Coordinates of C-alpha atoms in Angstrom, one line a residue:
M1 CA 0.1 0.4 0.0
K2 CA 1.5 3.8 -1.1
K3 CA 2.2 5.3 2.1
V4 CA -0.2 9.1 1.2
L5 CA 1.6 12.3 2.3
M6 CA -0.8 15.0 2.9
L7 CA 1.5 18.8 2.6
D8 CA 0.0 22.2 3.8
G9 CA 4.0 23.7 4.1
V10 CA 3.9 23.7 7.4
N11 CA 3.6 20.1 9.6
L12 CA 5.8 18.5 7.4
S13 CA 8.8 16.3 9.8
I14 CA 11.6 13.7 9.5
N15 CA 9.3 11.0 9.9
D16 CA 6.7 12.2 7.4
L17 CA 10.1 11.0 5.0
K18 CA 12.2 8.3 6.4
E19 CA 10.5 6.0 4.4
I20 CA 11.9 7.9 1.3
L21 CA 14.6 8.9 2.6
Q22 CA 15.6 5.1 2.7
G23 CA 15.3 4.0 -0.1
N24 CA 11.2 3.5 -0.5
L25 CA 9.8 5.7 -3.4
D26 CA 6.1 4.3 -3.1
V27 CA 4.3 7.7 -2.1
V28 CA 2.1 9.7 -3.1
V29 CA 2.0 13.1 -2.8
E30 CA -1.5 15.1 -2.0
I31 CA -2.4 19.2 -1.1
Q32 CA -4.5 20.6 1.7
D33 CA -7.4 21.4 0.1
H34 CA -7.4 25.4 2.7
V35 CA -3.3 26.0 1.2
K36 CA -5.1 27.2 -2.6
N37 CA -6.7 30.3 -1.5
H38 CA -3.7 31.8 -0.5
I39 CA -2.0 29.8 -4.0
L40 CA -4.3 32.0 -5.6
Q41 CA -4.0 35.1 -4.6
S42 CA 0.0 35.0 -4.9
R43 CA -0.7 34.3 -8.7
N44 CA -3.0 37.2 -8.7
T45 CA -0.1 39.3 -7.1
V46 CA 2.1 38.9 -9.4
D47 CA -0.7 39.1 -12.3
M48 CA -1.0 42.5 -11.5
I49 CA 2.4 42.9 -10.4
V50 CA 2.9 42.1 -14.5
Q51 CA -0.3 43.7 -16.1
K52 CA 0.8 47.2 -13.9
K53 CA 4.6 46.7 -15.5
I54 CA 5.6 47.4 -12.3
P55 CA 10.0 46.7 -12.7
I56 CA 10.6 43.9 -9.6
Y57 CA 13.8 41.5 -9.7
G58 CA 13.3 38.3 -11.7
I59 CA 9.6 39.7 -12.1
S60 CA 10.2 42.1 -15.4
T61 CA 14.3 42.3 -14.6
G62 CA 16.5 40.5 -15.2
F63 CA 18.7 39.0 -12.1
G64 CA 21.6 39.1 -11.3
K65 CA 23.9 41.8 -12.4
F66 CA 21.2 41.7 -14.4
K67 CA 18.9 43.0 -12.6
E68 CA 18.6 47.0 -13.3
I69 CA 17.2 45.6 -16.8
Y70 CA 13.8 46.0 -17.3
I71 CA 12.6 43.1 -19.3
P72 CA 9.8 44.2 -21.5
H73 CA 6.0 41.6 -21.2
Q74 CA 6.2 39.7 -24.4
E75 CA 9.8 38.2 -23.2
M76 CA 8.6 37.5 -19.1
V77 CA 8.1 34.0 -20.1
D78 CA 10.9 33.2 -22.3
L79 CA 13.1 35.6 -18.7
Q80 CA 11.7 31.7 -16.9
K81 CA 12.4 28.9 -19.5
N82 CA 16.6 31.4 -20.4
L83 CA 17.3 31.6 -16.4
I84 CA 16.7 27.4 -15.6
I85 CA 18.8 26.1 -19.5
S86 CA 21.2 28.6 -18.4
H87 CA 21.1 28.0 -15.0
A88 CA 21.0 24.1 -14.8
S89 CA 25.6 24.1 -14.4
C90 CA 26.4 21.3 -11.7
V91 CA 28.3 18.5 -12.8
G92 CA 30.2 15.2 -11.3
E93 CA 27.7 12.3 -10.6
P94 CA 24.7 12.7 -9.7
L95 CA 22.5 12.9 -6.5
K96 CA 20.5 9.2 -6.0
P97 CA 17.2 9.6 -6.5
H98 CA 15.5 9.3 -3.7
I99 CA 17.4 12.6 -2.6
V100 CA 16.5 14.1 -5.5
L101 CA 12.1 13.2 -5.2
V102 CA 11.9 14.6 -1.7
M103 CA 13.9 17.6 -2.5
M104 CA 10.8 18.3 -5.3
I105 CA 8.6 17.2 -2.3
L106 CA 10.1 20.1 -0.1
R107 CA 10.5 22.4 -3.3
L108 CA 6.3 21.7 -3.4
N109 CA 5.8 21.6 0.1
C110 CA 7.4 25.6 -0.1
L111 CA 5.5 26.9 -3.2
I112 CA 2.5 26.2 -1.1
R113 CA 2.7 28.5 1.4
G114 CA 1.8 30.8 -1.0
F115 CA 4.4 33.1 -1.3
S116 CA 6.1 32.9 -4.0
G117 CA 3.4 33.7 -6.8
V118 CA 3.1 30.4 -8.8
R119 CA 0.0 29.2 -10.8
M120 CA -2.3 26.7 -9.5
S121 CA -0.9 24.4 -12.6
L122 CA 2.6 24.1 -11.8
I123 CA 1.6 23.3 -8.2
E124 CA -0.8 20.8 -9.8
S125 CA 2.4 19.9 -12.6
L126 CA 4.4 19.0 -9.2
Q127 CA 2.4 17.1 -8.0
Q128 CA 1.9 14.3 -10.4
A129 CA 5.9 14.8 -11.6
I130 CA 6.3 13.5 -7.8
N131 CA 3.7 11.3 -7.8
K132 CA 4.5 9.6 -11.1
K133 CA 7.9 9.8 -9.6
I134 CA 9.4 11.9 -12.4
I135 CA 12.9 12.4 -11.2
P136 CA 15.4 14.2 -12.9
K137 CA 18.9 13.5 -13.6
V138 CA 21.4 16.3 -10.9
P139 CA 24.4 16.7 -10.4
C140 CA 25.7 16.5 -7.2
Q141 CA 28.4 19.4 -8.1
G142 CA 28.4 22.9 -8.1
S143 CA 25.4 24.9 -5.4
V144 CA 27.1 27.5 -3.2
G145 CA 24.1 27.8 -1.5
A146 CA 23.5 31.6 -2.6
S147 CA 20.8 31.5 -3.9
G148 CA 19.7 29.1 -1.9
D149 CA 20.5 25.7 -4.3
L150 CA 19.8 27.4 -7.6
A151 CA 21.6 25.1 -9.8
P152 CA 20.6 22.4 -8.9
L153 CA 17.0 22.8 -8.6
S154 CA 17.6 24.0 -12.1
H155 CA 18.2 20.9 -13.3
L156 CA 15.0 19.4 -11.2
A157 CA 12.6 21.8 -12.9
L158 CA 14.8 21.1 -16.0
G159 CA 14.2 17.5 -16.6
L160 CA 10.4 17.7 -16.2
M161 CA 10.7 20.9 -19.5
G162 CA 11.3 17.4 -20.7
I163 CA 15.5 18.8 -21.5
G164 CA 18.1 16.1 -19.9
E165 CA 17.3 12.9 -18.0
I166 CA 15.4 10.7 -16.3
W167 CA 15.1 8.1 -13.8
N168 CA 13.8 5.5 -14.7
D169 CA 14.0 1.8 -14.3
G170 CA 17.6 1.5 -12.8
Q171 CA 18.6 4.1 -15.8
Y172 CA 18.7 7.7 -16.8
I173 CA 17.3 7.7 -20.1
A174 CA 16.6 11.4 -21.9
A175 CA 13.5 13.8 -20.8
D176 CA 11.3 14.5 -23.3
M177 CA 11.0 10.0 -24.2
A178 CA 10.3 9.5 -20.4
L179 CA 8.6 12.5 -20.2
K180 CA 6.3 10.7 -23.0
M181 CA 6.0 7.1 -21.4
H182 CA 4.6 9.6 -18.6
N183 CA 1.6 11.5 -20.5
F184 CA 3.9 13.8 -18.4
E185 CA 2.9 17.7 -19.8
P186 CA 7.2 19.6 -20.3
L187 CA 6.8 22.5 -17.6
E188 CA 6.1 26.0 -19.6
F189 CA 7.6 28.6 -17.1
M190 CA 5.2 32.1 -17.0
E191 CA 6.4 34.8 -15.1
K192 CA 8.0 34.7 -11.7
E193 CA 7.6 30.9 -12.3
G194 CA 11.2 29.3 -12.9
L195 CA 12.3 32.0 -10.2
A196 CA 10.2 30.0 -7.8
M197 CA 11.9 26.2 -9.1
N198 CA 15.1 27.2 -8.9
N199 CA 15.5 30.2 -5.6
G200 CA 15.8 27.7 -2.7
T201 CA 17.9 25.4 0.1
Q202 CA 15.7 21.9 -0.9
M203 CA 18.8 19.8 -2.2
M204 CA 20.7 21.1 0.8
A205 CA 17.4 20.7 3.0
A206 CA 17.0 16.6 1.7
I207 CA 20.7 15.6 2.9
N208 CA 20.8 17.3 5.9
L209 CA 17.5 15.1 6.6
E210 CA 19.1 11.5 5.1
T211 CA 22.5 12.6 7.5
L212 CA 20.1 13.0 10.3
M213 CA 17.9 10.8 10.3
R214 CA 20.6 8.5 9.6
S215 CA 22.5 10.2 12.5
Q216 CA 19.3 9.1 15.6
Y217 CA 20.5 5.4 14.2
V218 CA 23.9 5.7 14.3
M219 CA 23.5 8.3 18.0
N220 CA 21.3 4.9 19.7
A221 CA 24.0 1.9 18.3
A222 CA 26.6 4.0 19.4
D223 CA 25.3 4.8 23.6
L224 CA 24.7 0.1 23.0
A225 CA 28.4 0.2 21.8
L226 CA 29.4 2.1 24.4
G227 CA 28.0 0.0 28.0
L228 CA 29.1 -3.4 25.3
T229 CA 31.8 -1.4 26.1
S230 CA 32.8 -0.8 28.6
Y231 CA 31.1 -4.5 30.2
A232 CA 33.5 -6.0 28.1
L233 CA 36.4 -3.5 29.6
Q234 CA 35.7 -4.1 33.4
T235 CA 35.2 -0.5 34.0
N236 CA 34.1 0.8 37.7
Y237 CA 31.0 2.3 37.1
H238 CA 31.6 3.8 40.8
F239 CA 32.0 7.0 38.7
L240 CA 27.7 6.6 37.2
K241 CA 26.3 6.1 40.7
N242 CA 24.5 9.4 41.2
Y243 CA 23.3 9.4 37.7
S244 CA 20.7 6.0 37.8
I245 CA 17.7 8.3 37.3
S246 CA 19.1 11.6 34.7
D247 CA 18.3 13.1 32.0
N248 CA 21.4 11.6 29.8
K249 CA 19.5 9.1 27.8
S250 CA 23.1 6.9 27.3
K251 CA 24.1 7.3 30.9
N252 CA 20.7 5.7 31.1
I253 CA 21.2 3.3 28.1
V254 CA 24.0 1.8 30.0
F255 CA 22.1 1.3 33.5
N256 CA 19.5 -0.2 31.6
L257 CA 21.3 -3.2 30.1
I258 CA 24.1 -4.1 32.1
G259 CA 21.3 -3.6 35.5
E260 CA 22.5 -3.7 38.9
Q261 CA 25.0 -6.9 38.3
W262 CA 28.3 -4.3 38.2
T263 CA 30.8 -4.8 40.8
D264 CA 32.9 -1.9 42.1
Q265 CA 37.0 -1.5 40.3
I266 CA 40.4 -0.9 41.5
K267 CA 41.0 0.0 37.7
T268 CA 40.4 3.5 36.5
N269 CA 38.4 4.1 33.7
P270 CA 40.1 5.5 30.4
K271 CA 38.7 9.0 29.5
S272 CA 37.5 6.9 26.1
I273 CA 34.7 5.4 28.3
Q274 CA 34.6 7.6 31.3
T275 CA 33.9 11.2 29.8
A276 CA 31.7 8.7 26.4
F277 CA 28.8 9.4 29.1
T278 CA 28.6 13.3 28.7
T279 CA 29.8 13.7 25.5
H280 CA 27.7 10.9 23.5
Q281 CA 25.4 13.1 25.7
I282 CA 25.6 16.3 24.6
I283 CA 25.7 15.4 20.5
R284 CA 22.0 13.9 21.5
Q285 CA 21.5 17.2 21.7
S286 CA 23.2 18.5 19.1
I287 CA 21.4 15.7 16.7
Q288 CA 18.0 17.1 18.2
E289 CA 18.7 20.8 18.3
N290 CA 19.5 20.8 14.5
L291 CA 16.5 17.6 13.5
R292 CA 14.6 21.0 15.1
I293 CA 15.8 23.6 12.9
L294 CA 15.9 21.3 10.2
E295 CA 12.3 21.2 10.0
R296 CA 11.3 24.7 10.5
E297 CA 13.5 25.3 7.7
I298 CA 11.1 23.0 5.1
N299 CA 8.3 24.3 6.4
S300 CA 9.0 28.1 5.7
T301 CA 9.5 29.8 2.6
S302 CA 12.3 29.2 1.2
D303 CA 12.1 31.9 -1.9
N304 CA 13.3 35.3 -3.7
P305 CA 11.1 37.4 -3.9
I306 CA 8.4 36.3 -1.8
I307 CA 4.9 38.1 -2.6
D308 CA 3.3 40.3 -0.8
N309 CA -0.8 39.8 -0.6
E310 CA -1.4 42.6 2.5
Q311 CA 0.3 44.6 0.6
Q312 CA -0.1 43.2 -3.1
S313 CA 3.8 44.1 -4.2
A314 CA 7.1 41.3 -4.0
K315 CA 10.1 41.7 -1.6
S316 CA 13.9 40.9 -1.8
G317 CA 15.6 39.4 1.3
G318 CA 17.3 36.5 1.9
N319 CA 15.3 33.8 2.5
F320 CA 16.9 31.2 0.0
H321 CA 19.9 31.5 1.9
G322 CA 22.1 28.8 2.9
E323 CA 24.0 29.8 6.3
Y324 CA 21.3 28.1 7.9
M325 CA 22.0 24.8 6.2
G326 CA 26.2 24.7 6.0
M327 CA 25.8 25.6 10.1
L328 CA 23.6 22.9 10.7
A329 CA 25.5 20.6 8.8
D330 CA 29.1 21.6 9.5
N331 CA 28.4 21.8 13.2
M332 CA 26.9 18.1 12.6
C333 CA 29.9 16.5 10.8
I334 CA 31.5 17.7 13.7
A335 CA 29.2 16.5 16.3
L336 CA 29.8 12.7 14.6
Q337 CA 33.9 12.3 14.4
R338 CA 33.4 13.2 17.7
L339 CA 31.3 10.1 18.2
C340 CA 34.2 7.8 15.9
I341 CA 37.1 9.0 17.9
F342 CA 35.9 8.1 21.0
S343 CA 34.5 5.1 19.1
E344 CA 38.1 3.7 17.3
R345 CA 39.3 4.3 20.9
R346 CA 37.8 2.5 22.8
Q347 CA 38.4 -0.5 20.1
E348 CA 42.0 -0.2 20.8
R349 CA 41.3 -0.8 24.3
L350 CA 38.6 -4.3 23.4
V351 CA 42.3 -5.1 20.4
N352 CA 45.1 -4.3 22.4
S353 CA 45.8 -6.5 25.2
E354 CA 49.1 -4.1 26.2
I355 CA 47.2 -0.7 27.0
G356 CA 44.4 -3.0 28.6
D357 CA 43.9 -5.0 32.6
C358 CA 40.9 -7.1 31.8
G359 CA 41.8 -10.4 31.0
L360 CA 40.9 -9.9 26.4
P361 CA 43.7 -11.5 24.5
M362 CA 45.3 -9.3 21.7
F363 CA 43.4 -8.4 18.7
L364 CA 40.8 -10.8 21.3
T365 CA 41.4 -13.9 18.7
A366 CA 42.7 -17.5 20.5
K367 CA 45.5 -18.3 18.1
G368 CA 47.3 -15.3 17.5
G369 CA 49.5 -15.2 15.4
L370 CA 48.0 -18.5 13.3
L371 CA 45.0 -15.5 13.6
N372 CA 44.8 -11.9 13.3
G373 CA 41.4 -11.6 14.4
Y374 CA 39.9 -7.6 14.8
M375 CA 43.8 -6.6 14.1
I376 CA 42.7 -4.7 11.3
P377 CA 39.0 -3.3 11.0
Q378 CA 41.1 -0.8 14.2
Y379 CA 42.8 0.4 10.9
T380 CA 39.8 0.6 8.9
S381 CA 38.3 2.2 11.8
A382 CA 41.6 4.4 12.3
A383 CA 41.3 5.6 8.5
L384 CA 38.0 6.5 9.0
V385 CA 38.4 9.1 11.7
S386 CA 41.4 10.4 9.2
E387 CA 39.0 11.1 6.7
N388 CA 36.3 12.4 8.9
K389 CA 39.5 14.7 10.3
V390 CA 39.3 16.7 7.2
L391 CA 36.0 16.1 6.0
S392 CA 34.9 17.8 9.1
H393 CA 36.1 21.1 8.9
P394 CA 33.5 23.9 8.4
S395 CA 32.6 24.9 4.4
C396 CA 30.6 27.5 5.9
I397 CA 33.4 29.2 6.7
D398 CA 34.8 30.1 3.5
T399 CA 32.7 32.0 1.1
V400 CA 33.8 32.7 -3.0
P401 CA 31.5 35.6 -4.7
T402 CA 29.4 34.9 -7.1
S403 CA 27.0 36.9 -10.0
A404 CA 28.9 39.9 -10.5
N405 CA 30.0 40.4 -6.8
I406 CA 26.5 40.7 -6.6
E407 CA 25.9 37.8 -4.5
D408 CA 30.0 39.0 -2.8
H409 CA 28.7 36.5 -0.1
V410 CA 27.7 32.5 -0.2
S411 CA 27.0 30.3 2.3
M412 CA 29.0 27.1 0.7
G413 CA 26.1 25.3 3.1
A414 CA 25.6 22.4 0.0
Y415 CA 29.3 20.8 0.1
S416 CA 28.5 21.3 3.6
A417 CA 25.1 18.9 3.2
R418 CA 27.7 16.9 1.1
K419 CA 30.1 15.7 3.5
G420 CA 27.8 15.3 5.3
L421 CA 26.3 12.0 4.1
Q422 CA 30.3 11.1 4.2
I423 CA 30.8 11.7 8.0
I424 CA 27.4 9.5 7.9
Q425 CA 28.5 6.6 6.4
N426 CA 31.8 6.3 8.6
A427 CA 29.9 6.5 11.4
E428 CA 27.6 3.6 10.5
Y429 CA 31.0 0.8 9.8
I430 CA 33.3 2.3 13.1
I431 CA 30.2 1.6 15.4
A432 CA 29.3 -1.3 13.5
I433 CA 33.1 -2.6 14.2
E434 CA 33.1 -1.7 17.6
L435 CA 29.5 -3.5 17.6
M436 CA 31.9 -6.3 16.7
C437 CA 34.9 -5.8 18.8
A438 CA 32.8 -5.4 21.3
A439 CA 30.4 -8.7 21.0
Q440 CA 34.0 -10.7 20.5
G441 CA 35.1 -9.4 23.5
L442 CA 32.3 -9.9 25.7
E443 CA 33.0 -13.7 24.7
F444 CA 36.2 -14.1 26.0
A445 CA 35.3 -11.5 29.9
K446 CA 35.6 -13.6 32.7
I447 CA 32.6 -11.9 34.0
Q448 CA 28.7 -12.8 33.8
L449 CA 27.2 -11.7 31.5
P450 CA 23.8 -9.4 32.4
P451 CA 20.4 -10.9 30.2
K452 CA 20.1 -7.0 27.9
I453 CA 23.8 -7.6 27.3
Q454 CA 22.9 -11.5 26.5
S455 CA 20.6 -10.7 24.4
C456 CA 22.7 -8.1 22.3
L457 CA 24.6 -10.5 22.4
K458 CA 22.5 -13.1 20.9
Y459 CA 21.9 -10.5 18.2
I460 CA 25.3 -10.0 17.0
R461 CA 25.9 -14.1 17.1
S462 CA 23.1 -13.8 14.3
I463 CA 24.4 -12.3 11.8
I464 CA 28.0 -11.9 12.8
P465 CA 30.6 -15.1 13.6
D466 CA 32.6 -15.6 15.7
V467 CA 36.8 -14.9 15.4
K468 CA 37.9 -17.2 18.6
T469 CA 39.8 -20.2 16.1
Q470 CA 39.0 -18.1 12.8
D471 CA 39.5 -15.6 10.8
I472 CA 37.4 -14.1 8.3
F473 CA 36.1 -12.3 6.2
M474 CA 34.9 -8.8 8.2
N475 CA 34.8 -6.6 4.8
Q476 CA 31.6 -8.5 4.4
Y477 CA 30.6 -9.1 8.2
I478 CA 31.2 -4.8 8.7
E479 CA 29.3 -4.2 5.9
I480 CA 25.9 -5.9 7.6
M481 CA 26.4 -4.8 10.5
A482 CA 26.2 -1.1 8.9
K483 CA 23.5 -2.4 7.5
N484 CA 21.8 -3.6 10.9
I485 CA 22.3 0.0 12.4
R486 CA 21.4 2.0 9.4
D487 CA 18.4 -0.2 8.4
G488 CA 17.3 0.7 12.0
H489 CA 17.8 -3.5 13.6
I490 CA 19.6 -2.2 15.7
N491 CA 17.2 0.7 16.8
H492 CA 15.0 -2.0 16.5
L493 CA 16.3 -4.6 18.5
M494 CA 16.7 -1.2 21.7
E495 CA 13.0 -0.7 21.8
E496 CA 13.2 -5.0 22.5
L497 CA 15.4 -4.7 24.8
Q498 CA 13.6 -1.4 25.8
L499 CA 16.7 0.7 26.7
L500 CA 15.9 3.3 24.6

């Protein structure tokens, strides 16, 4: 049964888009009736501006440096067409189809708010394209996040005009052919409508939505890994005793996991465990705050100019700028990298018996020398953490002026978002490796395992074999464990065990 997504321009959430972000494109969008009157009023205002020959940016003038050039009425439609064709200048690999579909839904959600001056027929055509899964090819590089994602959104609009390529049955085909196959009339933009299609932050927002959704799963899996690792390393939990009831979710998860079965140890905990409870909580709070900002963004008007129905005018501003999305993405990159650094250091404690004092064998194998155990997966984590150090450098601290210095400050938020996707993928692998190492460590540990830890170990062993007396093809199993995190299966396990 297809998921029906009701749009009203105000109440769209990450949960509404979760299935699409996970690759399930089987969705139908519908538009709430009550928004239609505002859309019509907005279009009437644009028609009035055109009829009165009022010079308004992007409606009756050129763009950027050409904003002082008045465009005659008979050329205004060509103005919008030329805008889309000329601005579709991205390069590189195409965005994944599910990201482009989310971009289309986000743009529709913005347009139905009634501040963009588009015709109802354009709204209905975009809705139809979404429902028929007419997904244009959008290369990922070329947005500086100034007028939002100007170039990527132009590619989106271009495909619906019948130019470029459209995703069809696992491959891209000529856009004009795809539109005919779907009995879809190519878009023709009237005054303001081309600008309304390409002025916005929807590429940044769509990518950030996926990163944040996956971050929630990674965060919970990291807390589980922290609990399993700390128990395998026979952590002295005495420092946590005053936090048995706490608003720190990471501490609560570990308490719930170990129950009352702990004994005080004389040993001193490494900082990668003792301070992880606080650090994990800070990262969790960052994810939640960024989600709040992002959901506000996807229910806002990201366009320029904005149509003011009360004053019957159009007002230019910075509503399309990508600073919000860029700073959010860079913040997430830094937060996720901290999560990864802590995890890799705990992995070192598990595999290196020379720095541990809990009796685990070197590299978690019973036949060291003949077998290598978890020697090299820790290399993998180290390599990914090092990659993340470069990827975590904020893009939004940079700016390169564009459009003959009219856009003298740009956000560079598009790359902030794109590198966030790479970091979250690295994080999934790193936390997956820790879960695998922790499970092996628990099997070697000469301690009684609490029931919930036993359940976690049983789950991990159902998908990952042990390496006590054999070496295994690590890549295959790291991918399996990472997919279990990414698809929410680890999250589901934690819910079943009442850890969340």
